[in-house]
Structure formats: C-alpha cells, structure tokens
Coordinates of C-alpha atoms in Angstrom, one line a residue:
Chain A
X28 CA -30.6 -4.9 -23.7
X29 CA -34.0 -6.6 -21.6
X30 CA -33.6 -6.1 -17.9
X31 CA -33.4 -10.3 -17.5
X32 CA -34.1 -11.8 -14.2
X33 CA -30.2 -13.0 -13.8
X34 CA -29.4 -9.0 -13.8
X35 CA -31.7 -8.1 -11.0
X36 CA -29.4 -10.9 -8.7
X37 CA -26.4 -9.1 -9.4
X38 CA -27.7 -5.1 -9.0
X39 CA -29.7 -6.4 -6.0
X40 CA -26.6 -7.4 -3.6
X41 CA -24.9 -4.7 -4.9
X42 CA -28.0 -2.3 -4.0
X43 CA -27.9 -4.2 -0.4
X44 CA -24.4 -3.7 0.1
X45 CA -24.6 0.2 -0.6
X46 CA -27.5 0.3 1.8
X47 CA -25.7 -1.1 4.5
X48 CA -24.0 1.9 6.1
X49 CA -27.1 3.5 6.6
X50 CA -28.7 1.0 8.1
X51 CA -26.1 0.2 10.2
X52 CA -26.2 4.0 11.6
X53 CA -29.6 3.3 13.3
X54 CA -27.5 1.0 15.3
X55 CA -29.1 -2.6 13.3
X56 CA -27.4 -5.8 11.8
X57 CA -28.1 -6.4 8.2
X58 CA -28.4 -9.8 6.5
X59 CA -28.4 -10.8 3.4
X60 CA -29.8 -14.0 2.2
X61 CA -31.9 -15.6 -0.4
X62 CA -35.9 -14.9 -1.3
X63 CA -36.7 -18.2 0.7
X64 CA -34.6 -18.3 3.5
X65 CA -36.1 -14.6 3.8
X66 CA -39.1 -15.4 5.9
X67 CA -37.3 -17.2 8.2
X68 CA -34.3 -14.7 8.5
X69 CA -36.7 -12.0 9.6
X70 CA -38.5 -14.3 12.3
X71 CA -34.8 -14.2 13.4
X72 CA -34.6 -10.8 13.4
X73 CA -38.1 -10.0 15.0
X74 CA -37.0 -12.5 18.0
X75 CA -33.8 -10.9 18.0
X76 CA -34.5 -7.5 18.1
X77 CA -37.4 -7.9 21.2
X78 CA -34.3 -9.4 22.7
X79 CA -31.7 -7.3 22.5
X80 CA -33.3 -3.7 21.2
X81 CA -31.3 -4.2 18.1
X82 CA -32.9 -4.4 14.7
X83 CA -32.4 -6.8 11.9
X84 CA -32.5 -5.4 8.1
X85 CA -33.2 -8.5 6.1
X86 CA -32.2 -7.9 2.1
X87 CA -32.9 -10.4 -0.6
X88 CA -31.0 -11.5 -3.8
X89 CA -31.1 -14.6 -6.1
X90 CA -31.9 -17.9 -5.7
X91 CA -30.2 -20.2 -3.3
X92 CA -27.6 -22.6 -4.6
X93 CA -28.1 -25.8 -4.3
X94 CA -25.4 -27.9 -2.1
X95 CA -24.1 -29.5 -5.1
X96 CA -23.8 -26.1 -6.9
X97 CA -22.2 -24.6 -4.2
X98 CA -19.6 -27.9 -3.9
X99 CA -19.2 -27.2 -7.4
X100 CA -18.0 -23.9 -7.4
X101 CA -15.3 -24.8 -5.0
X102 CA -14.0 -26.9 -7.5
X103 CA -11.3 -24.5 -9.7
X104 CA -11.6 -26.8 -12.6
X105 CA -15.3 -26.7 -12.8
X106 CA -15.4 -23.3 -12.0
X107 CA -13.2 -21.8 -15.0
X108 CA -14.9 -24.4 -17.3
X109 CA -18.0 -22.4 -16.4
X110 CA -16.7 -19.1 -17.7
X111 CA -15.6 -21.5 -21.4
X112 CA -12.2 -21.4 -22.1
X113 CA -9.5 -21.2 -18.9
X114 CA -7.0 -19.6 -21.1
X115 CA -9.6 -17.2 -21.3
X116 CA -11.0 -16.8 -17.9
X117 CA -6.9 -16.5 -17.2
X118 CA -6.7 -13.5 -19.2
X119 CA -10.0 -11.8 -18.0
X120 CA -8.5 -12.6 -14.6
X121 CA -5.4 -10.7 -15.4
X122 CA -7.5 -7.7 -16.8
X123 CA -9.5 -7.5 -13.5
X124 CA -5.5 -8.0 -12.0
X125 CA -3.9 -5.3 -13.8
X126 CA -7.1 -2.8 -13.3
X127 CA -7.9 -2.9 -10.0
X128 CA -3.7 -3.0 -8.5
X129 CA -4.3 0.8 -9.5
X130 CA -6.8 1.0 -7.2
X131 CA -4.5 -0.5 -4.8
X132 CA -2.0 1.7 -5.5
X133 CA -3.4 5.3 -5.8
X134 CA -5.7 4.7 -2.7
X135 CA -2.5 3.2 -0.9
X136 CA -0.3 5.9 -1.5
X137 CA -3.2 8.4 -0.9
X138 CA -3.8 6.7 2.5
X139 CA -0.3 7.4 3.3
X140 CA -0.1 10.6 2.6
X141 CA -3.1 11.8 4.4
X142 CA -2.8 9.5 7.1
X143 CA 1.5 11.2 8.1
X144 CA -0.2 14.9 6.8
X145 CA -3.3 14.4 9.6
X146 CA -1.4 12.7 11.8
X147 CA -3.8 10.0 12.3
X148 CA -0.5 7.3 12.4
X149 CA 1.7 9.4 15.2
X150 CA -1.8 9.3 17.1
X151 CA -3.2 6.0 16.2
X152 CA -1.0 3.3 15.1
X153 CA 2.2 4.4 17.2
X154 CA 3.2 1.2 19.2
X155 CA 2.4 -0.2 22.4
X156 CA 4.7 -2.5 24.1
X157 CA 3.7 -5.9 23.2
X158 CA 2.2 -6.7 26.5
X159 CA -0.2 -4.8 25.3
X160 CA -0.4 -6.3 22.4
X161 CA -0.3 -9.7 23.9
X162 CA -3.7 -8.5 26.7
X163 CA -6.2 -7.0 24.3
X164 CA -5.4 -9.8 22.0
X165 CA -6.6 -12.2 24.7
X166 CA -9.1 -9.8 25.7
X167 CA -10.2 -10.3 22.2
X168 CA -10.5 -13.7 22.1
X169 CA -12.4 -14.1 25.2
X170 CA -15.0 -10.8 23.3
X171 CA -13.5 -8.8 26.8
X172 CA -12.6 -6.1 24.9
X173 CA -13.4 -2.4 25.5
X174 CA -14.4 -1.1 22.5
X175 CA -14.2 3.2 22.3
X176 CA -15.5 4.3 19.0
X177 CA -12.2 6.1 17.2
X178 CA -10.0 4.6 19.5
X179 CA -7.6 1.7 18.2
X180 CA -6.5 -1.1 21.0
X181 CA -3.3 -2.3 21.0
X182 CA -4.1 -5.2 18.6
X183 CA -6.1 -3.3 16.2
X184 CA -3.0 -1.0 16.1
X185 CA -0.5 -4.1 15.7
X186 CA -3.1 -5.4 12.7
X187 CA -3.0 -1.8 10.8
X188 CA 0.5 -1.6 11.0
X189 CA 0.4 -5.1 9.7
X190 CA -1.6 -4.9 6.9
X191 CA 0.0 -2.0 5.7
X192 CA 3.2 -3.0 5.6
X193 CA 1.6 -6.1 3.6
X194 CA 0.1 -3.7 0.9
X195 CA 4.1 -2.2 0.6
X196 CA 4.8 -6.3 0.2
X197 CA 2.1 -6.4 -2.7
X198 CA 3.5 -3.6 -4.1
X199 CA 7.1 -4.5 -4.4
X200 CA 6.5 -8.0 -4.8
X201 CA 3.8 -7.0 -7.9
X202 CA 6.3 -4.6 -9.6
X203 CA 9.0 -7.7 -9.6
X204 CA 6.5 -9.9 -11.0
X205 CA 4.4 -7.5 -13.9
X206 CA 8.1 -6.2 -14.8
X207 CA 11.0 -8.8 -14.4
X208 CA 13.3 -7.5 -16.4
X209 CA 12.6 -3.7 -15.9
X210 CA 12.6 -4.0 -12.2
X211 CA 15.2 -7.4 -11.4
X212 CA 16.7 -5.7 -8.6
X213 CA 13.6 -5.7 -7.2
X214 CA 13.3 -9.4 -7.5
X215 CA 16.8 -9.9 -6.1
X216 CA 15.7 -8.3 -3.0
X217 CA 12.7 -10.8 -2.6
X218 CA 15.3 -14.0 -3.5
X219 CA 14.0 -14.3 -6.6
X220 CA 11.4 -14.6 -9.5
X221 CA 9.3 -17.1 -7.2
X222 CA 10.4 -15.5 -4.1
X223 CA 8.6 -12.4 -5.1
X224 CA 5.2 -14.2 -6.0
X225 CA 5.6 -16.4 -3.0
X226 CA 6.1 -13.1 -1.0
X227 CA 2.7 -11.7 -3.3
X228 CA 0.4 -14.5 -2.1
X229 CA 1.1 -14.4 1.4
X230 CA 0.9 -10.5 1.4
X231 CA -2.3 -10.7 -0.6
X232 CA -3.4 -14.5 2.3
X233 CA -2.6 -11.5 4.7
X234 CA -4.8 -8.8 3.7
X235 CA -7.5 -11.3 3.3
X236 CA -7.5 -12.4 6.8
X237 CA -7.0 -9.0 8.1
X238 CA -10.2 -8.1 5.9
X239 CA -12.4 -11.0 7.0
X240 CA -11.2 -10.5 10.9
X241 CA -11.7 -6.8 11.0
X242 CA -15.0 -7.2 9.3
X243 CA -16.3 -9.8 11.4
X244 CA -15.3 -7.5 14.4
X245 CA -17.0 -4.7 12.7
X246 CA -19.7 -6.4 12.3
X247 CA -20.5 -6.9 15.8
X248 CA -20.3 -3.3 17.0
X249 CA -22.4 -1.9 14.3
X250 CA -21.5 1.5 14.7
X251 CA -17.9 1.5 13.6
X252 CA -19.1 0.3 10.1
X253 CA -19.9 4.6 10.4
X254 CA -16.8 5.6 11.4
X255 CA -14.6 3.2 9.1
X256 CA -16.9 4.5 6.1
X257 CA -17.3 8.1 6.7
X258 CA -13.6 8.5 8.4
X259 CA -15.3 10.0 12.1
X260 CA -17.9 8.7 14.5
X261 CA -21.0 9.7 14.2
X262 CA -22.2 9.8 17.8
X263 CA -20.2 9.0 20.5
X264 CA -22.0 6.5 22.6
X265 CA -22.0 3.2 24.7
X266 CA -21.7 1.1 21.8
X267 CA -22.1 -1.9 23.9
Chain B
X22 CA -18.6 -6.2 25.6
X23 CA -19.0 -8.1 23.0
X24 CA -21.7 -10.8 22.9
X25 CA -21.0 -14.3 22.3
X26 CA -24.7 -14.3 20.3
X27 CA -23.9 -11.1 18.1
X28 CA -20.8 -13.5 17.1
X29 CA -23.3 -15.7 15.9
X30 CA -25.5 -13.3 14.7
X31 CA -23.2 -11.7 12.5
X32 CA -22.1 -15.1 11.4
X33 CA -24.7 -15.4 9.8
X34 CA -24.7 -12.4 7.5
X35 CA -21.2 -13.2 6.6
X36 CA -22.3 -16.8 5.8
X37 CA -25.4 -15.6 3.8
X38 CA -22.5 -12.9 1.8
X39 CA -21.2 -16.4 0.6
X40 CA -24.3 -17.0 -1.0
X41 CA -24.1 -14.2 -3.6
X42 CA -21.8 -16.8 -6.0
X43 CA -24.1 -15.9 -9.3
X44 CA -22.4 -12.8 -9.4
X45 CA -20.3 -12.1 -12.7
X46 CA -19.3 -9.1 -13.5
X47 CA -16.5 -9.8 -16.4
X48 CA -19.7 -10.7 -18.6
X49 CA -20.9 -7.6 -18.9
X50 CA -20.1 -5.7 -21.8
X51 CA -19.3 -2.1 -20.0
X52 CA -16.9 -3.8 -17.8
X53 CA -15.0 -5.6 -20.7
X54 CA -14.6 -2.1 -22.1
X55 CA -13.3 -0.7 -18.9
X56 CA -10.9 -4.1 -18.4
X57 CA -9.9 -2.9 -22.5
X58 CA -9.5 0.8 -20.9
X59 CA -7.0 -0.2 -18.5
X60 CA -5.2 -2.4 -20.9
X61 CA -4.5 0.4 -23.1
X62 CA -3.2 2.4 -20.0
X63 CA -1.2 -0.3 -19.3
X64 CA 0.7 -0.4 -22.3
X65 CA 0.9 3.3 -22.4
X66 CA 2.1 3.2 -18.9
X67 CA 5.0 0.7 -20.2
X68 CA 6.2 1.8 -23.2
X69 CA 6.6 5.4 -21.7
X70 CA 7.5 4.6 -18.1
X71 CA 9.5 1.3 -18.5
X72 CA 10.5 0.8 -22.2
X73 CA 14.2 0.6 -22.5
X74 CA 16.6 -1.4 -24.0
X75 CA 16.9 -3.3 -20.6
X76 CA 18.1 -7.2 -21.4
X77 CA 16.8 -9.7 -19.7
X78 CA 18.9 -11.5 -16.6
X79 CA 20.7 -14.4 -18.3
X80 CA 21.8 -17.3 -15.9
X81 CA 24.7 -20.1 -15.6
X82 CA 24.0 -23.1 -18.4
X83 CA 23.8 -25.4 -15.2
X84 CA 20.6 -23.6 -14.7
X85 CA 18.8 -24.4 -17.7
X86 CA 15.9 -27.1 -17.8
X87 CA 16.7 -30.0 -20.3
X88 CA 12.9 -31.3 -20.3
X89 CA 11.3 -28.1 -21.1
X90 CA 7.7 -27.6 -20.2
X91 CA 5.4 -28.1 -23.8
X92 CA 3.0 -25.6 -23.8
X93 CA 0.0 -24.9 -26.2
X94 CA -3.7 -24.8 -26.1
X95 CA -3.7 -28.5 -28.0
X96 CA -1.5 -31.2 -27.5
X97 CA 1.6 -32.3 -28.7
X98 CA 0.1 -35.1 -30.6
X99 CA -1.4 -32.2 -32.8
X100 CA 1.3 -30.3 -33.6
X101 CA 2.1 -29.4 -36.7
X102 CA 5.1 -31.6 -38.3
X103 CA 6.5 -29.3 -40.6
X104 CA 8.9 -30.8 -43.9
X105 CA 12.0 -29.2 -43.3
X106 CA 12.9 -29.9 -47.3
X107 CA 9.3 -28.4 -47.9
X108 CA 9.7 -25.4 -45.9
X109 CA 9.8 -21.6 -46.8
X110 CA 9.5 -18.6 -44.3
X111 CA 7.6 -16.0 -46.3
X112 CA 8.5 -12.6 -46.1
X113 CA 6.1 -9.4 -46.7
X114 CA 5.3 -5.8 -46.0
X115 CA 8.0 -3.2 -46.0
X116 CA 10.6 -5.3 -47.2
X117 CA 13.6 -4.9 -50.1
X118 CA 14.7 -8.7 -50.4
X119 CA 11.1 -10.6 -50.2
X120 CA 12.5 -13.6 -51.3
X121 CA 11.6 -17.0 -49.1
X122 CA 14.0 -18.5 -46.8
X123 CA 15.2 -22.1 -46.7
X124 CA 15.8 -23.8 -43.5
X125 CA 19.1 -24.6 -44.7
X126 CA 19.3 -21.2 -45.7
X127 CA 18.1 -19.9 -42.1
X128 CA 20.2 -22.4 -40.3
X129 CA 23.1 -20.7 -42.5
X130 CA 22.9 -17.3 -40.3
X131 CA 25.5 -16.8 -37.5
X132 CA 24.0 -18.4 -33.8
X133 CA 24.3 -17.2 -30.8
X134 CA 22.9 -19.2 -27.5
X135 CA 21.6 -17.7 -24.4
X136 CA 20.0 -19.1 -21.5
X137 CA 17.2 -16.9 -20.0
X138 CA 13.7 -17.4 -18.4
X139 CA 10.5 -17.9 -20.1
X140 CA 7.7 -16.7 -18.1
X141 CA 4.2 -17.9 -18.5
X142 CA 1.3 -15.7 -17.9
X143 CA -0.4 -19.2 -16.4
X144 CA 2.1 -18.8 -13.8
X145 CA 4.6 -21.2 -14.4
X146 CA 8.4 -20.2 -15.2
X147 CA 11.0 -22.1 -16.2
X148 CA 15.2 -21.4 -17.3
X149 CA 16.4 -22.5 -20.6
X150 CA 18.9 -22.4 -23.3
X151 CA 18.1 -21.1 -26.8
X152 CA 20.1 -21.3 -29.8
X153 CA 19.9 -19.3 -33.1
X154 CA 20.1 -16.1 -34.7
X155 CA 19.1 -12.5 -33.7
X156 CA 16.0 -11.4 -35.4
X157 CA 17.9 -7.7 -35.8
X158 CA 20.8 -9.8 -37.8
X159 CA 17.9 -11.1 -40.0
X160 CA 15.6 -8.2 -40.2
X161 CA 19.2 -6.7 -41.2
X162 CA 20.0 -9.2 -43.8
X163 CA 16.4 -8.6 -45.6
X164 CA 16.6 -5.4 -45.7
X165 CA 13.4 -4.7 -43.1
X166 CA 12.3 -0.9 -42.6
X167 CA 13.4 -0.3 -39.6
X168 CA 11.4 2.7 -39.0
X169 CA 7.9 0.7 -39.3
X170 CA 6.3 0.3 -36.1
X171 CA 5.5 -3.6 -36.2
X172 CA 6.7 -7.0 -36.8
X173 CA 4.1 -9.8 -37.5
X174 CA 4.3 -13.8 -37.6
X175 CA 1.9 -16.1 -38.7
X176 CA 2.3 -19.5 -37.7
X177 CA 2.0 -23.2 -39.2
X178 CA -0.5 -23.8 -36.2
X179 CA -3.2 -21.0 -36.8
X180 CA -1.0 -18.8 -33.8
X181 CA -0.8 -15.0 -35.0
X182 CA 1.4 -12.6 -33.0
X183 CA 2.9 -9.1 -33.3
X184 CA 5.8 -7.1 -31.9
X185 CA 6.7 -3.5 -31.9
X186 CA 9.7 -2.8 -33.6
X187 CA 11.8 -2.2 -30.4
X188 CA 11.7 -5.5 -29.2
X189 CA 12.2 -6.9 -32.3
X190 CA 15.6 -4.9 -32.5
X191 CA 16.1 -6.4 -28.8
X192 CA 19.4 -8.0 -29.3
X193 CA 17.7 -10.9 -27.0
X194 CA 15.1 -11.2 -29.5
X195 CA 16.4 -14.7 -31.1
X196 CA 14.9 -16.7 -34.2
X197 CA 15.2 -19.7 -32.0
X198 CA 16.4 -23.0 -34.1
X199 CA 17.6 -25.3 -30.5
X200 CA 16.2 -25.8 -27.5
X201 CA 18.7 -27.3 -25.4
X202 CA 21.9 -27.6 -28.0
X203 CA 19.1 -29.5 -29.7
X204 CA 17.6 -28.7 -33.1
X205 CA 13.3 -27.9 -32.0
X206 CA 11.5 -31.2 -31.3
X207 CA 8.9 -30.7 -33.9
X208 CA 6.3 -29.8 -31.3
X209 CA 8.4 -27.0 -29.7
X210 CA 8.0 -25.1 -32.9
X211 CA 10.5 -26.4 -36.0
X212 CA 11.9 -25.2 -37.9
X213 CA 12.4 -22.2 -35.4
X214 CA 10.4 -20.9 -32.1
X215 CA 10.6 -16.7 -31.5
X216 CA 12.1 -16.5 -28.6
X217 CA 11.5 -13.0 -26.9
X218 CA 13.4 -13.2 -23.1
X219 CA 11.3 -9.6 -22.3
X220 CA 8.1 -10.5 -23.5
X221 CA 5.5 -13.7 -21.4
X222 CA 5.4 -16.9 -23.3
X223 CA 2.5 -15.9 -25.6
X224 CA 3.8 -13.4 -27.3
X225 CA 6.8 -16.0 -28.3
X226 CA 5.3 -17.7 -31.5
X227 CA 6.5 -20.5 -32.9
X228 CA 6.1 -22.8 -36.6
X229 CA 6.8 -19.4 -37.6
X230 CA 6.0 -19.8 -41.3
X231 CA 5.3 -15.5 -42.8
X232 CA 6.9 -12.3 -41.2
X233 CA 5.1 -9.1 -41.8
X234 CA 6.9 -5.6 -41.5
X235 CA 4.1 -3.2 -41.1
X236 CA 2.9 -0.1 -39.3
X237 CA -0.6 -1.2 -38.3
X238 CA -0.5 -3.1 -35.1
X239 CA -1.4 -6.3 -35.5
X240 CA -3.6 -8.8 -33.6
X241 CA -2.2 -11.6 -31.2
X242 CA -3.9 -15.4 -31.1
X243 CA -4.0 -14.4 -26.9
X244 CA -4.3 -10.4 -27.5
X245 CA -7.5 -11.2 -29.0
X246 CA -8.6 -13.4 -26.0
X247 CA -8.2 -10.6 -23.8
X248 CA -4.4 -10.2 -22.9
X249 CA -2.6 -7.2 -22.6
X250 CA -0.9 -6.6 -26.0
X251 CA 2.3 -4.7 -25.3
X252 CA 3.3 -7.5 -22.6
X253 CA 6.5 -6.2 -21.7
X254 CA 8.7 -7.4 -19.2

C-alpha cells in the first residue's frame, strides 16, 4: 500500500505522543499543534523557556481544521455520516467496545492485584479525614498545593479511590448490559436494564473527568508524567 | 507551586491534542482484523463461559409496549407487503418433511405468548408481547436434524440471518405471528417475525420466507457489517 500523505498525520501524533515521556524527563512541556501554527508555537516556547528555564518541545501533525470542520465534527449526525453508513459506524463502534473492555479488565484486575500484593493502596490511597480532603482540594484550586513527587495529597488519594471504584461500576454495570439474560441479577442490583447503562455512562463521564483533571495536573509538573509512566520517580527533586 | 501561567501553558497542549480529529484508525485494514480477532474471542468467550439454557426475564403484560418501536434500515413505507394467500415458507437443508408451509397452515401450530424485552444494539429497549409458536415445536414437526449446528432464514426484505442450533432449541425462541394479541402489521414482519428474547434485535429476522438446517455457519445482513455473530444475551 503507498505511504499517502493522510497516513503520515495519523503515525505522526502517534510518534509525538510516544516521545512525550522522554521529553518530559528533561523537565520540558511538549506541544503539539499543526505545521502552521508551528512557527509561532515555538516563538512561544523560545520566550517561554528564557522565562522560566523550561523548554518547550514543539511536534507537528496534519493540517489544521478549519472552524467549520471542526463545528462539524461536533455534530454526531454529520460525524457518523462521514464514516458511510451509521449502522455501520455503530457496529465498528461496538467492535472497538467489545475489544478494548478487555483491556479494561485484565489491566484492572492486574492493577489490583499488584497494587494489595505491593502494598502501594495500604500506603497510598488509605484515607484521610475529609478535612483533609476538603484543604488540599482548596489548595488545589487556588494551584497552593505542595506537590512531593510519589506522594499522593489527600484529594489525589480521594480521586484514585474514586476512579477505581468507577472502573468496578464499569465493570458490573458492562457485564449487565453485554449479558442480560446470563447475568440479570446483576441488573437487578443496578435497578434495572437502564439502570445499569445509566450507572455505565456516568462511571465511564467519571473516569473521563478524572483522566482530563489528573492529566491537566500532570501536565503542569512535568516530571510526574515519569513517575506515572515508569511506576517510580526518577529524581527526586524540587519540582517546583 | 503551581503557576497560574504553566496552567495556560499546558492549556495549550491539551487544546492543540484536540486538533488531532483526522485520526481514524477503524479504516485501517490491520485494525479491522484485530476488531474480527476479538469478535471471534468474543463468541468463544460466550458460548463456553456463558452459554446455557438460561431464559430470558419475562415481565407482567401491564408492562408491555402497545406502539412498538418499527425498526429497519428503510422505512415502513418500503416494507415488503407479503400475500398471505400467496405465501409459502420454504424449507431446506437437513430436513425429512421439505414440504412448504401455508400461513394457514403455520397459524395451525399450538401458540404460546410471552412478554419479554427486545434489546437493540442502537441502544434502545423496549417490553413487549409476542404470540406464536416455538421454533423447537416446528423444527420438531419437520423433522429438522437436530444435531446440525445452524439454523438459517432468508427473508422477503433481502435480511439474511443465522442461529446456532442451541438457541434455536431455546424454548423462548418463538415463530412470532402477533405483536401485541395482534396478528404482525405487515411492516413488523407478516406473516411471522423470529423472535429470539436471548439474542439483540438483529439477529431477530423477520418476512421470514426459507429456513435452512445446515452445519456451515451462515452469514447475518448485520454480521457482515461488522457485528459480533454469536450475539448472545
């Protein structure tokens, strides 16, 4: 098959995204924007880096959409007529569904397992009072935060038990859904057939926010993107 | 501490993530075949893991819907309209009585009614009460092999679909000849809709108009358009 230009946008994120880490390990930010905003993303990044010390890794990929374009793709309609046939785009949506909830799964119950074995939850995730909870999360909002690399505050530790217990909601909820009449108690305990996928797409709204928040966050102390790769910290330093 | 400018900063790289919308991945072909890959393990994982002779929850008659959802990929207006007096089901494969069937003759079969949920895998679901006769009582009657692995339907409306031979023995398995103590509006699928309480809506045919008993699995109008064949509930 020729190597078409439309194939280099899509290996060329991809290639940014698994270059990130290491990037992000000599302490920089990474952007990634389109060939012409480019130019002026790295003037940013020069100005921003004689400010502050840090550097700014500037990655391209495809051509900018166009406001419309973008506009459009927010439109559901428009975007499943765009893949032909919604009946169809429905069933490759399921595929991609009923693949990747493996992925969910194994590296769920994986997670688990280490994470009792290694004791990383006793350590890490065991409650605060909520005071606590109720400080750093102001804390947070006001970016006064402490920040110790490999050390979880009392709303990071409120957020993983969170979003774990969400992933157990997907779970269950999924099962009661993919297997309704295997499974119906499970849909009894979730009030329902519409209970359970009402209970599936907030799990799934929570693990989205927790996602975008704790990336954001991330993203700001550059570093941890290190540790929450790679499982330790690199260097234990002032990380700002 | 935490900079309000790094806030911005990062903002930025978050916002400019957004921009990667060109990305489609379910074109490729590679990634088809994995999607196929997983189906398969799918149904492996059901039939072995999940596939008993489990019936489907049934609920009180108050529940039912009387104005049942229509559902197909054209619209009522170009349904088939099927002559009862003209009508044959066709019978084929492994067989001993291959002779057509009447509607008269079909209607003839003892009924039974039950009201169960159909599911839709476009995410809709909705109760409702089915009359007509278990496809075991006419597989039975025929004189079907048993022992083949597949039941297949072609339909007035260009639908194809296939079961295995387990859930066409499903005592919930119905030939289904009313909707609502109704006899089919002709849209719904007259003379008689499959109606298969463990299985999603697609893989519940209706103008049913041939039945195939055979051991090669056969293809689905959806299966084909990338659904998972096995579909079990």
């Amino acid at each position: 098959m020729p190597i078409r230009r439309r194939h280099l946008f899509r290996v060329l994120p991809m290639l940014a995204l698994a270059a990130a880490p290491a990037r992000a390990r000599e302490g920089g930010l990474v952007v990634i924007c389109d060939t012409t905003l480019a130019p002026a993303m790295r003037k940013v990044g020069a100005a921003f880096k004689a400010n502050s010390g840090v550097p700014v890794f500037v990655f391209t990929t495809g051509p900018p959409p166009t406001l419309p374009q973008l506009l459009r793709d927010i439109d559901v309609e428009f975007a499943l007529a765009r893949h032909g046939d919604p009946c169809i785009a429905t069933a490759t949506a399921i595929a991609w569904h009923l693949a990747v909830m493996w992925l969910l799964a194994v590296s769920y119950i994986l997670f688990l397992l280490l994470g009792a074995l290694s004791g990383h939850f006793w350590r890490d995730f065991l409650p605060r009072c909520p005071r606590s909870i109720a400080r750093d999360f102001i804390g947070a909002l006001r970016f006064r935060l402490e920040h110790r690399l490999g050390e979880y505050n009392a709303v990071q530790k409120a957020a993983c038990r969170g979003v774990l217990a969400a992933v157990a909601v997907m779970i269950v909820s999924g099962i009661a859904i993919w297997k309704p009449v295997q499974t119906y108690p499970f849909e009894r305990l979730l009030a329902g057939f519409q209970g359970a996928r009402l209970a599936h797409f907030i799990g799934m709204t929570g693990i989205v926010l927790f996602l975008i928040v704790y990336v954001a966050f991330s993203l700001l102390v550059a570093r941890t993107l290190d540790a929450m790769v790679l499982g330790r910290a690199v260097a234990q330093q002032d990380t700002r | 501490m935490l900079a309000r400018r790094n806030v911005l900063q990062s903002g930025l790289s978050l916002g400019a993530l957004t921009l990667l919308t060109g990305c489609d991945l379910s074109d490729h072909d590679n990634v088809q075949r994995l999607l196929a890959r997983f189906s398969e393990w799918n149904d492996m994982v059901q039939a072995f893991l999940l596939g008993g002779p489990r019936l489907a929850p049934t609920f009180p008659e108050a529940m039912a819907v009387k104005d049942f959802r229509y559902n197909a990929w054209y619209g009522p207006e170009k349904a088939p309209h099927l002559d009862p007096t003209d009508y044959r089901l066709m019978l084929a494969g492994r067989i001993d009585d291959k002779r057509p069937w009447t509607v008269a003759e079909l209607y003839a079969l003892p009924q039974v009614s039950q009201v169960t949920r159909h599911v839709c895998v476009e995410g809709w679901s909705m109760i409702g009460k089915r009359s007509g006769t278990p496809l075991r009582t006419f597989l039975e009657q025929i004189g079907a092999d048993s022992t083949a692995r597949y039941v297949r339907f072609e339909c007035a409306d260009g639908y194809y679909e296939g079961i295995d031979m387990p859930t066409a023995l499903h005592p919930q398995t119905l030939m289904a000849f009313r909707l609502s103590d109704e006899i089919l509006p002709a849209e719904y699928g007259d003379p008689f809709k499959l109606r298969i309480p463990t299985k999603p809506g697609f893989k519940n045919p209706k103008f049913v108009i041939a039945i195939y008993i055979t051991n090669h699995q056969p293809r689905g109008y959806w299966t084909d358009r990338g659904y998972n064949w096995f579909s079990g509930f």
